[in-house]
Coordinates of C-alpha atoms and ligand atoms in Angstrom, one line a residue:
Chain A
M1 CA 0.0 0.0 0.0
S2 CA 2.7 2.5 0.9
N3 CA 4.6 1.7 -2.2
A4 CA 1.8 2.5 -4.5
G5 CA 0.9 5.6 -2.5
E6 CA 4.5 6.9 -2.7
T7 CA 4.6 6.8 -6.5
T8 CA 1.2 8.4 -6.8
S9 CA 1.7 11.3 -4.5
E10 CA 5.1 12.1 -6.0
D11 CA 3.7 12.1 -9.4
I12 CA 1.1 14.6 -8.3
E13 CA 3.7 16.8 -6.7
E14 CA 5.6 17.0 -9.9
D15 CA 2.5 17.5 -12.0
K16 CA 1.2 20.4 -10.0
S17 CA 4.5 22.2 -9.5
G18 CA 4.7 22.2 -13.3
L19 CA 1.2 23.6 -13.3
F20 CA 2.3 26.5 -11.2
G21 CA 4.8 27.6 -13.7
S22 CA 8.2 26.5 -12.4
N23 CA 10.2 23.4 -13.2
E24 CA 11.4 23.1 -9.6
T25 CA 10.0 20.0 -7.8
A26 CA 8.1 20.7 -4.6
K27 CA 10.9 18.9 -2.6
N28 CA 13.6 21.2 -4.0
R29 CA 11.6 24.3 -3.4
K30 CA 11.0 23.3 0.3
R31 CA 14.7 22.6 0.8
R32 CA 15.7 25.9 -0.8
R33 CA 13.3 27.9 1.3
L34 CA 14.5 26.3 4.5
I35 CA 18.1 26.9 3.7
T36 CA 17.4 30.5 2.9
S37 CA 15.8 31.0 6.3
L38 CA 18.6 29.3 8.1
I39 CA 21.3 31.4 6.4
V40 CA 19.4 34.6 7.3
I41 CA 19.2 33.6 10.9
F42 CA 22.8 32.4 11.2
V43 CA 24.3 35.5 9.6
G44 CA 22.0 37.7 11.7
W45 CA 23.1 35.9 14.8
E46 CA 26.8 36.2 14.1
L47 CA 26.6 39.9 13.3
F48 CA 24.4 40.6 16.3
G49 CA 26.9 38.7 18.5
Q50 CA 29.9 40.4 17.1
F51 CA 28.6 44.0 16.9
G52 CA 25.2 44.2 18.6
I53 CA 26.0 43.0 22.1
E54 CA 29.0 43.9 24.2
N55 CA 28.3 41.7 27.2
R56 CA 29.4 38.2 26.6
L57 CA 27.5 37.0 29.7
F58 CA 24.2 37.1 27.8
F59 CA 25.1 36.2 24.2
A60 CA 27.6 34.5 22.1
P61 CA 28.2 34.8 18.3
L62 CA 27.8 31.6 16.3
S63 CA 31.6 31.3 15.8
E64 CA 32.2 31.1 19.6
I65 CA 29.4 28.5 19.9
A66 CA 31.0 26.5 17.2
V67 CA 34.4 26.6 19.0
S68 CA 32.7 25.5 22.2
G69 CA 31.0 22.7 20.4
Y70 CA 34.4 21.5 18.9
E71 CA 36.1 21.6 22.2
N72 CA 33.4 19.7 24.0
W73 CA 33.2 17.2 21.3
I74 CA 37.0 16.5 21.3
S75 CA 36.9 16.0 25.1
G76 CA 34.1 13.5 24.6
E77 CA 31.9 15.4 27.1
L78 CA 29.2 16.5 24.7
Q79 CA 28.5 13.0 23.3
K80 CA 27.8 11.7 26.8
H81 CA 25.3 14.4 27.5
I82 CA 23.6 14.1 24.2
S83 CA 23.4 10.3 24.5
A84 CA 21.8 10.6 28.0
S85 CA 19.2 13.2 26.9
F86 CA 18.5 11.3 23.7
Q87 CA 17.8 8.1 25.6
E88 CA 15.5 9.8 28.1
L89 CA 13.5 11.4 25.3
L90 CA 13.4 8.2 23.2
Y91 CA 12.3 5.8 25.9
G92 CA 9.9 8.4 27.4
M93 CA 8.3 9.0 24.0
L94 CA 8.1 5.3 23.1
L95 CA 6.2 4.6 26.3
A96 CA 4.0 7.7 25.9
T97 CA 3.2 6.8 22.3
I98 CA 2.3 3.2 23.0
F99 CA 0.3 3.9 26.1
G100 CA -1.2 7.2 24.7
I101 CA -2.6 5.5 21.6
A102 CA -3.9 2.5 23.4
F103 CA -5.6 4.5 26.1
G104 CA -6.8 7.1 23.6
I105 CA -8.6 4.4 21.6
L106 CA -10.1 3.0 24.7
I107 CA -11.4 6.4 25.8
A108 CA -12.9 6.9 22.3
I109 CA -14.7 3.6 22.0
N110 CA -15.8 2.8 25.5
Q111 CA -18.3 5.1 27.0
S112 CA -17.7 4.1 30.6
V113 CA -14.0 4.6 30.3
R114 CA -14.6 7.9 28.5
E115 CA -16.9 9.3 31.1
H116 CA -14.6 8.2 33.9
C117 CA -11.4 9.4 32.4
D118 CA -11.9 12.1 29.8
P119 CA -12.3 15.0 32.1
I120 CA -9.3 13.9 34.2
V121 CA -7.2 13.6 31.1
S122 CA -8.2 17.1 30.0
A123 CA -7.4 18.5 33.5
L124 CA -4.0 16.8 33.6
Y125 CA -3.2 18.0 30.1
A126 CA -3.6 21.6 31.3
T127 CA -1.7 20.9 34.5
P128 CA 2.0 21.8 34.3
T129 CA 2.9 18.2 35.0
V130 CA 6.6 19.1 34.8
A131 CA 6.2 20.5 38.3
I132 CA 6.1 16.9 39.4
A133 CA 9.6 16.4 38.3
P134 CA 11.3 16.9 41.7
I135 CA 9.1 14.2 43.2
L136 CA 9.9 11.8 40.3
I137 CA 13.6 12.4 40.8
T138 CA 13.3 11.6 44.5
A139 CA 11.4 8.5 43.6
F140 CA 13.5 7.2 40.7
G141 CA 16.9 8.7 41.4
L142 CA 19.4 10.8 39.4
G143 CA 19.7 8.3 36.5
I144 CA 17.7 8.3 33.3
A145 CA 14.6 6.4 34.8
S146 CA 13.4 9.6 36.5
K147 CA 13.6 11.6 33.3
V148 CA 12.0 8.9 31.3
A149 CA 9.1 9.2 33.7
V150 CA 9.0 13.0 33.4
V151 CA 9.0 12.8 29.6
F152 CA 6.3 10.1 29.6
L153 CA 4.0 12.1 32.0
I154 CA 4.3 15.3 30.1
A155 CA 4.0 13.8 26.5
V156 CA 1.3 11.3 27.0
F157 CA -1.6 13.6 27.4
P158 CA -1.6 15.3 23.9
I159 CA -1.2 11.8 22.4
I160 CA -4.2 10.4 24.3
I161 CA -6.3 13.5 23.5
N162 CA -5.4 13.5 19.8
T163 CA -6.0 9.8 19.4
T164 CA -9.4 10.2 21.0
V165 CA -10.3 13.1 18.8
G166 CA -9.0 11.4 15.7
I167 CA -11.2 8.4 16.3
R168 CA -14.3 10.3 17.2
Q169 CA -14.1 12.6 14.2
T170 CA -14.4 9.6 11.9
Q171 CA -17.3 10.2 9.4
E172 CA -20.3 8.3 10.5
S173 CA -21.1 7.3 7.0
F174 CA -17.6 5.5 6.8
I175 CA -18.7 3.4 9.8
E176 CA -22.1 2.7 8.3
T177 CA -20.4 1.6 5.1
A178 CA -18.4 -1.0 7.0
Y179 CA -21.6 -2.1 8.9
S180 CA -23.4 -2.5 5.6
F181 CA -20.9 -5.3 4.9
N182 CA -21.8 -6.8 8.3
A183 CA -18.5 -5.7 9.9
T184 CA -17.9 -6.6 13.5
R185 CA -17.1 -4.0 16.1
W186 CA -13.5 -5.0 16.1
Q187 CA -13.3 -4.7 12.3
V188 CA -14.8 -1.2 12.4
I189 CA -12.1 -0.2 15.0
A190 CA -9.2 -1.8 13.0
K191 CA -10.3 -0.9 9.5
V192 CA -12.1 2.4 9.9
L193 CA -11.5 4.2 13.1
V194 CA -7.8 3.6 13.5
P195 CA -6.7 4.4 9.9
S196 CA -9.0 7.5 9.8
S197 CA -7.3 8.8 13.1
I198 CA -3.7 8.4 11.9
P199 CA -3.1 12.0 11.0
F200 CA -4.4 13.1 14.3
V201 CA -2.3 10.6 16.2
I202 CA 0.8 11.8 14.5
A203 CA 0.0 15.4 15.2
G204 CA -0.4 14.3 18.9
I205 CA 3.0 12.7 18.8
R206 CA 4.5 15.9 17.4
L207 CA 3.0 17.9 20.3
G208 CA 4.3 15.3 22.6
V209 CA 7.8 15.5 21.3
G210 CA 7.8 19.3 21.8
R211 CA 6.7 18.9 25.4
G212 CA 9.0 15.9 25.9
I213 CA 12.1 17.9 25.1
V214 CA 11.0 20.5 27.7
G215 CA 10.5 17.5 30.1
V216 CA 14.1 16.3 29.5
V217 CA 15.7 19.6 30.2
V218 CA 13.5 20.6 33.2
G219 CA 13.9 17.1 34.6
E220 CA 17.6 17.3 34.4
L221 CA 17.7 20.7 35.9
F222 CA 16.0 19.2 39.0
G223 CA 18.6 16.5 39.3
A224 CA 20.7 14.4 36.9
D225 CA 24.2 13.2 36.6
M226 CA 24.3 13.5 32.8
G227 CA 22.4 15.3 30.0
L228 CA 22.1 18.5 28.0
G229 CA 20.0 20.1 30.7
I230 CA 22.8 19.6 33.2
F231 CA 25.4 20.7 30.6
I232 CA 23.5 24.0 30.1
F233 CA 23.0 24.4 33.8
E234 CA 26.7 24.0 34.7
A235 CA 27.7 26.4 31.9
G236 CA 25.3 28.9 33.5
Q237 CA 27.0 28.5 36.9
T238 CA 30.2 29.7 35.3
F239 CA 28.6 32.5 33.3
D240 CA 29.7 31.0 30.1
A241 CA 27.2 31.9 27.3
A242 CA 28.7 29.9 24.4
P243 CA 28.1 26.3 25.8
Q244 CA 24.7 27.3 27.0
F245 CA 23.7 28.4 23.5
L246 CA 25.4 25.2 22.2
G247 CA 23.1 23.1 24.3
I248 CA 20.0 25.1 23.3
L249 CA 20.9 24.8 19.6
I250 CA 21.4 21.1 19.9
L251 CA 18.0 20.7 21.5
C252 CA 16.4 22.9 18.8
F253 CA 17.9 20.8 16.0
A254 CA 16.8 17.6 17.8
G255 CA 13.3 19.0 17.8
M256 CA 13.5 19.8 14.2
A257 CA 14.9 16.5 13.2
L258 CA 12.2 14.6 15.2
T259 CA 9.5 16.7 13.6
G260 CA 10.9 16.0 10.2
L261 CA 11.1 12.3 11.0
L262 CA 7.4 12.3 12.0
Q263 CA 6.4 14.2 8.9
W264 CA 8.3 11.6 6.8
T265 CA 6.6 8.8 8.8
E266 CA 3.2 10.4 8.1
K267 CA 3.9 10.5 4.4
K268 CA 4.8 6.8 4.5
I269 CA 1.9 5.5 6.5
A270 CA -0.8 8.1 5.5
P271 CA 0.1 9.1 1.9
W272 CA -3.6 9.8 1.3
H273 CA -3.7 12.6 3.8
H274 CA -3.6 15.9 2.0
F275 CA -4.2 19.5 2.9
A276 CA -6.1 21.4 0.1
L277 CA -4.3 24.7 0.6
D278 CA -0.9 23.1 0.0
E279 CA 0.3 23.8 -3.5
E280 CA 1.8 20.4 -4.0
Chain B
M1 CA -39.2 -4.3 -33.1
K2 CA -40.1 -7.0 -30.8
N3 CA -42.1 -5.8 -27.8
N4 CA -40.6 -7.9 -25.1
K5 CA -42.8 -7.2 -22.2
M6 CA -41.5 -8.1 -18.8
N7 CA -44.5 -9.5 -17.0
V8 CA -43.5 -9.5 -13.4
L9 CA -46.3 -11.8 -12.3
D10 CA -44.8 -14.6 -14.3
N11 CA -41.5 -14.4 -12.4
N12 CA -40.3 -15.5 -9.0
V13 CA -40.8 -13.3 -6.0
M14 CA -37.5 -13.2 -4.1
M15 CA -38.4 -10.7 -1.5
E16 CA -41.6 -10.4 0.4
I17 CA -42.4 -7.3 2.4
R18 CA -45.6 -7.2 4.5
G19 CA -47.0 -4.5 6.7
L20 CA -43.6 -2.9 7.1
S21 CA -43.7 0.1 9.4
K22 CA -41.0 2.3 10.9
E23 CA -41.5 4.8 13.7
F24 CA -38.8 7.3 14.8
S25 CA -39.1 9.1 18.1
R26 CA -37.3 12.4 18.2
N27 CA -37.5 14.8 21.2
G28 CA -40.3 12.7 22.6
E29 CA -42.2 13.2 19.3
R30 CA -43.2 10.3 17.2
L31 CA -42.7 10.3 13.5
Q32 CA -44.2 7.6 11.3
A33 CA -41.5 7.3 8.6
L34 CA -43.1 4.3 7.0
L35 CA -46.6 2.9 7.3
E36 CA -47.6 -0.7 6.3
I37 CA -45.5 -1.2 3.2
D38 CA -46.5 -4.2 1.2
L39 CA -44.2 -5.1 -1.7
D40 CA -43.0 -8.1 -3.6
V41 CA -39.7 -7.9 -5.3
V42 CA -39.2 -10.1 -8.3
E43 CA -36.0 -11.9 -9.1
G44 CA -33.9 -10.0 -11.6
E45 CA -36.1 -7.0 -11.9
F46 CA -35.0 -3.3 -11.8
L47 CA -37.2 -1.6 -9.3
C48 CA -37.2 2.1 -8.8
L49 CA -38.5 4.0 -5.8
V50 CA -39.5 7.6 -6.3
G51 CA -41.3 10.1 -4.1
P52 CA -40.9 13.5 -2.5
S53 CA -38.2 14.2 -0.1
G54 CA -38.8 12.8 3.4
C55 CA -41.2 10.1 2.3
G56 CA -38.9 7.4 3.8
K57 CA -37.1 6.0 0.7
T58 CA -33.7 5.9 2.5
T59 CA -35.3 4.6 5.6
F60 CA -36.9 1.8 3.6
L61 CA -33.6 0.8 1.9
R62 CA -31.8 0.9 5.2
I63 CA -34.3 -1.5 6.7
V64 CA -34.0 -3.8 3.7
Q65 CA -30.2 -3.7 4.1
G66 CA -30.5 -4.5 7.8
L67 CA -28.8 -1.3 8.9
I68 CA -31.7 -0.2 11.1
E69 CA -34.6 -2.1 12.7
K70 CA -38.2 -2.0 11.6
S71 CA -40.9 -1.2 14.0
A72 CA -43.5 -3.7 12.7
G73 CA -44.2 -6.0 9.8
S74 CA -42.1 -8.6 8.1
I75 CA -39.5 -8.7 5.4
E76 CA -38.2 -11.9 4.0
L77 CA -35.6 -12.7 1.4
Y78 CA -36.0 -16.2 -0.1
G79 CA -38.2 -17.0 2.8
K80 CA -35.7 -15.9 5.5
P81 CA -36.4 -12.9 7.7
I82 CA -33.9 -10.0 7.2
T83 CA -32.3 -9.0 10.5
Q84 CA -28.8 -7.8 9.6
P85 CA -26.6 -7.0 6.6
S86 CA -25.4 -10.0 4.7
A87 CA -23.6 -10.9 1.5
D88 CA -26.9 -11.3 -0.4
R89 CA -27.5 -7.6 -0.3
G90 CA -25.1 -4.9 -1.4
F91 CA -25.7 -1.2 -0.6
V92 CA -24.6 1.7 -2.8
F93 CA -24.7 4.9 -0.8
Q94 CA -25.6 8.4 -2.1
Q95 CA -22.2 9.7 -0.9
D96 CA -19.6 7.3 -2.3
N97 CA -18.1 6.9 1.2
L98 CA -14.8 5.7 -0.2
Y99 CA -12.1 5.5 2.4
P100 CA -9.6 8.2 1.6
W101 CA -6.8 6.1 3.1
R102 CA -7.4 3.2 0.8
T103 CA -6.5 2.9 -2.9
V104 CA -9.3 2.2 -5.4
I105 CA -8.7 -1.5 -5.3
A106 CA -8.5 -1.6 -1.5
N107 CA -11.8 0.2 -1.3
A108 CA -13.3 -2.2 -3.8
R109 CA -12.3 -5.3 -1.9
L110 CA -13.5 -3.9 1.5
G111 CA -16.6 -6.2 1.7
L112 CA -14.6 -9.3 0.9
E113 CA -11.9 -8.3 3.4
L114 CA -14.5 -7.8 6.1
A115 CA -15.9 -11.3 5.2
G116 CA -12.4 -12.7 5.9
M117 CA -11.3 -13.4 2.3
G118 CA -7.5 -13.5 1.7
T119 CA -6.0 -10.4 0.0
D120 CA -5.0 -12.1 -3.2
Q121 CA -8.3 -13.7 -3.8
A122 CA -10.1 -10.5 -2.8
N123 CA -8.0 -8.4 -5.1
A124 CA -8.6 -10.7 -8.0
R125 CA -12.4 -10.4 -7.5
A126 CA -12.2 -6.6 -7.0
N127 CA -10.2 -6.3 -10.2
E128 CA -12.9 -8.1 -12.1
M129 CA -15.5 -5.7 -10.8
L130 CA -13.4 -2.6 -11.4
K131 CA -13.1 -3.8 -15.0
L132 CA -16.8 -4.3 -15.2
V133 CA -17.5 -0.7 -14.1
G134 CA -14.8 0.6 -16.5
L135 CA -12.1 1.5 -14.0
E136 CA -9.2 -0.6 -15.3
G137 CA -5.9 1.2 -14.7
F138 CA -7.0 3.1 -11.7
E139 CA -6.5 0.4 -9.1
Q140 CA -3.7 2.1 -7.3
S141 CA -5.2 5.6 -7.3
Y142 CA -6.6 7.2 -4.2
P143 CA -10.2 8.4 -4.1
R144 CA -9.2 12.1 -4.1
E145 CA -7.6 11.6 -7.5
L146 CA -10.9 10.5 -9.1
S147 CA -13.8 12.4 -10.5
G148 CA -17.2 12.2 -9.0
G149 CA -18.4 9.7 -11.6
M150 CA -15.4 7.5 -11.2
R151 CA -15.9 7.5 -7.4
Q152 CA -19.4 6.3 -7.9
R153 CA -18.2 3.6 -10.1
V154 CA -15.9 2.4 -7.3
N155 CA -18.8 2.7 -4.9
L156 CA -20.8 0.4 -7.2
A157 CA -17.9 -2.0 -7.7
R158 CA -17.4 -2.3 -4.0
A159 CA -21.1 -3.4 -3.6
L160 CA -20.7 -5.8 -6.5
T161 CA -17.6 -7.6 -5.2
I162 CA -19.5 -9.5 -2.6
D163 CA -21.7 -10.8 -5.4
P164 CA -25.1 -9.8 -3.8
K165 CA -28.4 -11.1 -5.1
V166 CA -29.9 -7.6 -4.6
L167 CA -28.3 -4.2 -5.1
L168 CA -29.8 -1.5 -3.0
M169 CA -29.0 1.9 -4.4
D170 CA -29.8 5.2 -2.7
E171 CA -29.8 8.1 -5.2
P172 CA -26.3 7.1 -6.3
F173 CA -26.2 9.5 -9.2
A174 CA -27.8 12.5 -7.5
A175 CA -24.5 14.4 -7.1
L176 CA -23.4 13.9 -10.7
D177 CA -23.8 16.3 -13.6
A178 CA -26.4 15.5 -16.3
I179 CA -24.0 14.1 -18.8
T180 CA -22.1 11.9 -16.4
R181 CA -25.4 10.7 -15.0
E182 CA -26.7 9.6 -18.3
A183 CA -23.5 7.7 -19.0
M184 CA -23.8 6.0 -15.6
Q185 CA -27.4 5.1 -16.2
T186 CA -26.5 3.3 -19.4
E187 CA -23.5 1.6 -17.7
L188 CA -25.7 0.5 -14.8
L189 CA -28.2 -1.1 -17.2
R190 CA -25.4 -2.9 -18.9
I191 CA -24.0 -4.1 -15.6
W192 CA -27.4 -5.1 -14.4
R193 CA -27.9 -7.2 -17.5
E194 CA -24.4 -8.7 -17.4
A195 CA -24.3 -9.4 -13.7
G196 CA -27.9 -10.6 -13.5
K197 CA -28.8 -8.7 -10.3
T198 CA -32.0 -7.6 -8.8
V199 CA -31.8 -3.8 -8.3
M200 CA -33.8 -1.6 -5.9
F201 CA -32.9 2.0 -6.9
V202 CA -34.0 5.2 -5.1
T203 CA -34.2 8.4 -7.2
H204 CA -35.7 11.8 -7.1
Q205 CA -35.8 12.0 -10.9
I206 CA -38.9 10.5 -12.5
D207 CA -37.3 10.2 -16.0
E208 CA -34.4 8.4 -14.5
A209 CA -36.8 6.0 -12.8
V210 CA -38.8 5.4 -16.0
Y211 CA -35.6 4.9 -18.1
L212 CA -34.1 2.4 -15.7
A213 CA -37.0 0.5 -14.1
N214 CA -39.2 -2.4 -14.9
R215 CA -41.5 -1.1 -12.2
V216 CA -41.6 2.2 -10.4
V217 CA -42.8 2.3 -6.9
V218 CA -44.3 5.7 -6.2
M219 CA -44.2 6.7 -2.6
A220 CA -46.1 9.4 -0.7
P221 CA -45.1 11.2 2.5
R222 CA -46.5 11.6 6.0
P223 CA -46.7 8.8 6.7
G224 CA -44.4 7.2 4.1
R225 CA -46.3 4.7 2.1
I226 CA -46.6 3.2 -1.3
E227 CA -49.1 5.2 -3.4
K228 CA -48.9 3.2 -6.6
I229 CA -46.7 0.8 -8.5
V230 CA -46.3 1.6 -12.2
T231 CA -45.2 -1.1 -14.6
I232 CA -43.0 0.3 -17.4
T233 CA -43.5 -1.3 -20.7
K234 CA -40.3 -1.2 -22.7
T235 CA -38.2 -3.0 -25.2
T236 CA -35.3 -5.1 -23.9
D237 CA -32.7 -2.8 -25.5
R238 CA -33.1 0.4 -23.6
S239 CA -31.4 2.7 -25.9
E240 CA -31.1 6.4 -25.3
D241 CA -33.8 6.8 -28.0
A242 CA -36.3 5.2 -25.6
K243 CA -36.3 8.5 -23.8
R244 CA -37.9 10.2 -26.8
S245 CA -40.6 7.7 -27.3
Q246 CA -44.3 8.3 -26.7
E247 CA -44.5 5.6 -24.0
F248 CA -41.6 7.1 -22.1
H249 CA -43.3 10.4 -21.8
Q250 CA -46.6 8.9 -20.9
A251 CA -45.1 6.9 -18.1
V252 CA -43.2 10.0 -16.8
D253 CA -46.4 12.1 -16.9
E254 CA -48.4 9.4 -15.2
I255 CA -46.0 9.3 -12.3
R256 CA -45.6 13.0 -12.1
D257 CA -49.4 13.3 -11.9
I258 CA -49.5 10.9 -8.9
I259 CA -46.8 12.8 -7.1
E260 CA -48.3 16.2 -7.8
S261 CA -51.8 15.3 -6.8
H262 CA -50.3 14.7 -3.4
D263 CA -48.5 17.9 -3.3
R264 CA -51.8 19.7 -4.0
E265 CA -53.5 17.8 -1.2
D266 CA -50.7 18.7 1.0
I267 CA -50.9 22.4 0.2
M268 CA -54.6 22.4 0.7
A269 CA -54.3 20.6 4.0
N270 CA -51.8 23.1 5.4
Ligands
ATP301 N1 -32.4 8.5 12.5 C1 -33.6 9.2 12.4 N2 -34.1 9.7 13.5 C2 -35.3 10.4 13.4 N3 -35.9 10.6 12.3 C3 -35.4 10.2 11.1 C4 -34.2 9.4 11.1 N4 -33.9 9.1 9.8 C5 -34.9 9.6 9.1 N5 -35.8 10.2 9.9 C6 -37.1 10.9 9.4 O1 -37.8 10.0 8.6 C7 -38.4 10.6 7.5 C8 -37.9 9.9 6.2 O2 -36.5 10.1 6.0 P1 -35.8 9.5 4.8 O3 -34.3 9.9 4.9 O4 -36.0 8.0 4.7 O5 -36.5 10.2 3.6 P2 -36.1 10.1 2.0 O6 -37.3 9.8 1.3 O7 -34.9 9.3 1.8 O8 -35.8 11.7 1.7 P3 -34.8 12.3 0.6 O9 -35.4 12.1 -0.7 O10 -34.7 13.7 1.0 O11 -33.5 11.5 0.8 C9 -37.9 12.0 7.5 O12 -39.0 12.8 8.0 C10 -36.7 12.0 8.5 O13 -36.7 13.2 9.2
MG302 MG1 -32.9 9.7 1.1

């Protein structure tokens, strides 16, 4: 299924970009626009750092950040911190995704579970669950387990909510069509509700990743022996702006990479999903 | 030209509907959607149901499909009461209801898949039906890449794959433009002949009903009931020319008179 979809959607992209008057493929255009934005930001940053701000306690030009990155990489420090934070995020997100989807489906299809749990899920979503981080660190220690727990707790709610919404927005007539072929309840769930909710679920995971990265950093600030949060915190203690920005930039790129990965995943598993206002 | 009359009385009754009624209750108010419908459906016939909006045509088809329950009466297919959907009836919805996440072929094989048939076998059968409705070459397309007429063809193919005895069609061409609709009518007649199905077809358009049907069931509203059943005399080869014939216009006028006489009563009553 994904194979066939891939060819089709790509054909269309090419067709339409032709239609809009340029020979550039949609993919190339997207890449070009992203690179333009990044260059503008980087050049602006360097100039502002060199000439705009005198006080090096608050700001560092890109070149200094790059030097700091090189030094920390050579010493092997940076890799250890990145690896710790990455594992916290990965395991926390995996747990949140699996549990969030399962529980979201349950809330959507079971009235009793929904009426018991839906208001509470909404309340917890709005609660700054990250405030519970100190307690989790006391409970699970300074290692990665406590941060995995923080990431899970903060990321799971948007996934639950989006899964539930995704399933409940399924067109009634789609469900009736399945029933007209005498589908069982389980078949309706597996063949109609779940596929129809996929774009919502992926959007929920994206929201979860954003919150999860915050969870990693805040969790580490409250107590950790390794991780980018700690790396940033320690640089702050010595009033060294460059490594702090280095850590922040790495987190920012991690977020972008994960978002890109999710978009790519969505294209693979939901090639049919299409937003009418997109040109391609 | 041989006037090959289809005399329904000589043929086998496959579906027997007796005293079929349906009541909805909405906000505590009762609404008699259907009242004591009696109807025999003959094997292999093309039956059209016409009537003003709200007279219960969709409700009727849904009960026959087993999608909703009746309030009273009986309905039997080959002597067995209808209680739920089954492979002997295929439903073609007014909106095509194609799943946007499935390719054309995956949509077409839905019914077989739900019945537990293996993918290869189901695909082979779905392919056959897509060919029958003239959609060869579009198997791997997604619904949003198709025109309205093509989508309705997939809708039809999907109902045909389960090889039902009866096709229930609820205004399937209502959303199509006039030219596409005429093409689809001709196609449907061809498929009806080739596949040898019994068809129950709901439409708003009297000329569509007369063109397609062996018999036209004219319904009246409040409460929904059968007003009259008009048998259409026609040659076996229903060409487009048939629409210009004297008989065609007579039948259309007759049905229009029945429906309009009701509208007049309605206006006077209000
Ligand atoms: N689920 C329902 N609950 C309550 N009332 C309903 C329901 N479905 C249909 N009705 C009512 O039953 C009556 C018949 O509806 P139905 O959809 O069968 O009409 P119809 O002949 O198909 O109309 P149209 O030609 O506009 O499609 C209408 O008055 C409608 O409001
Ligand atoms: Mg209707």
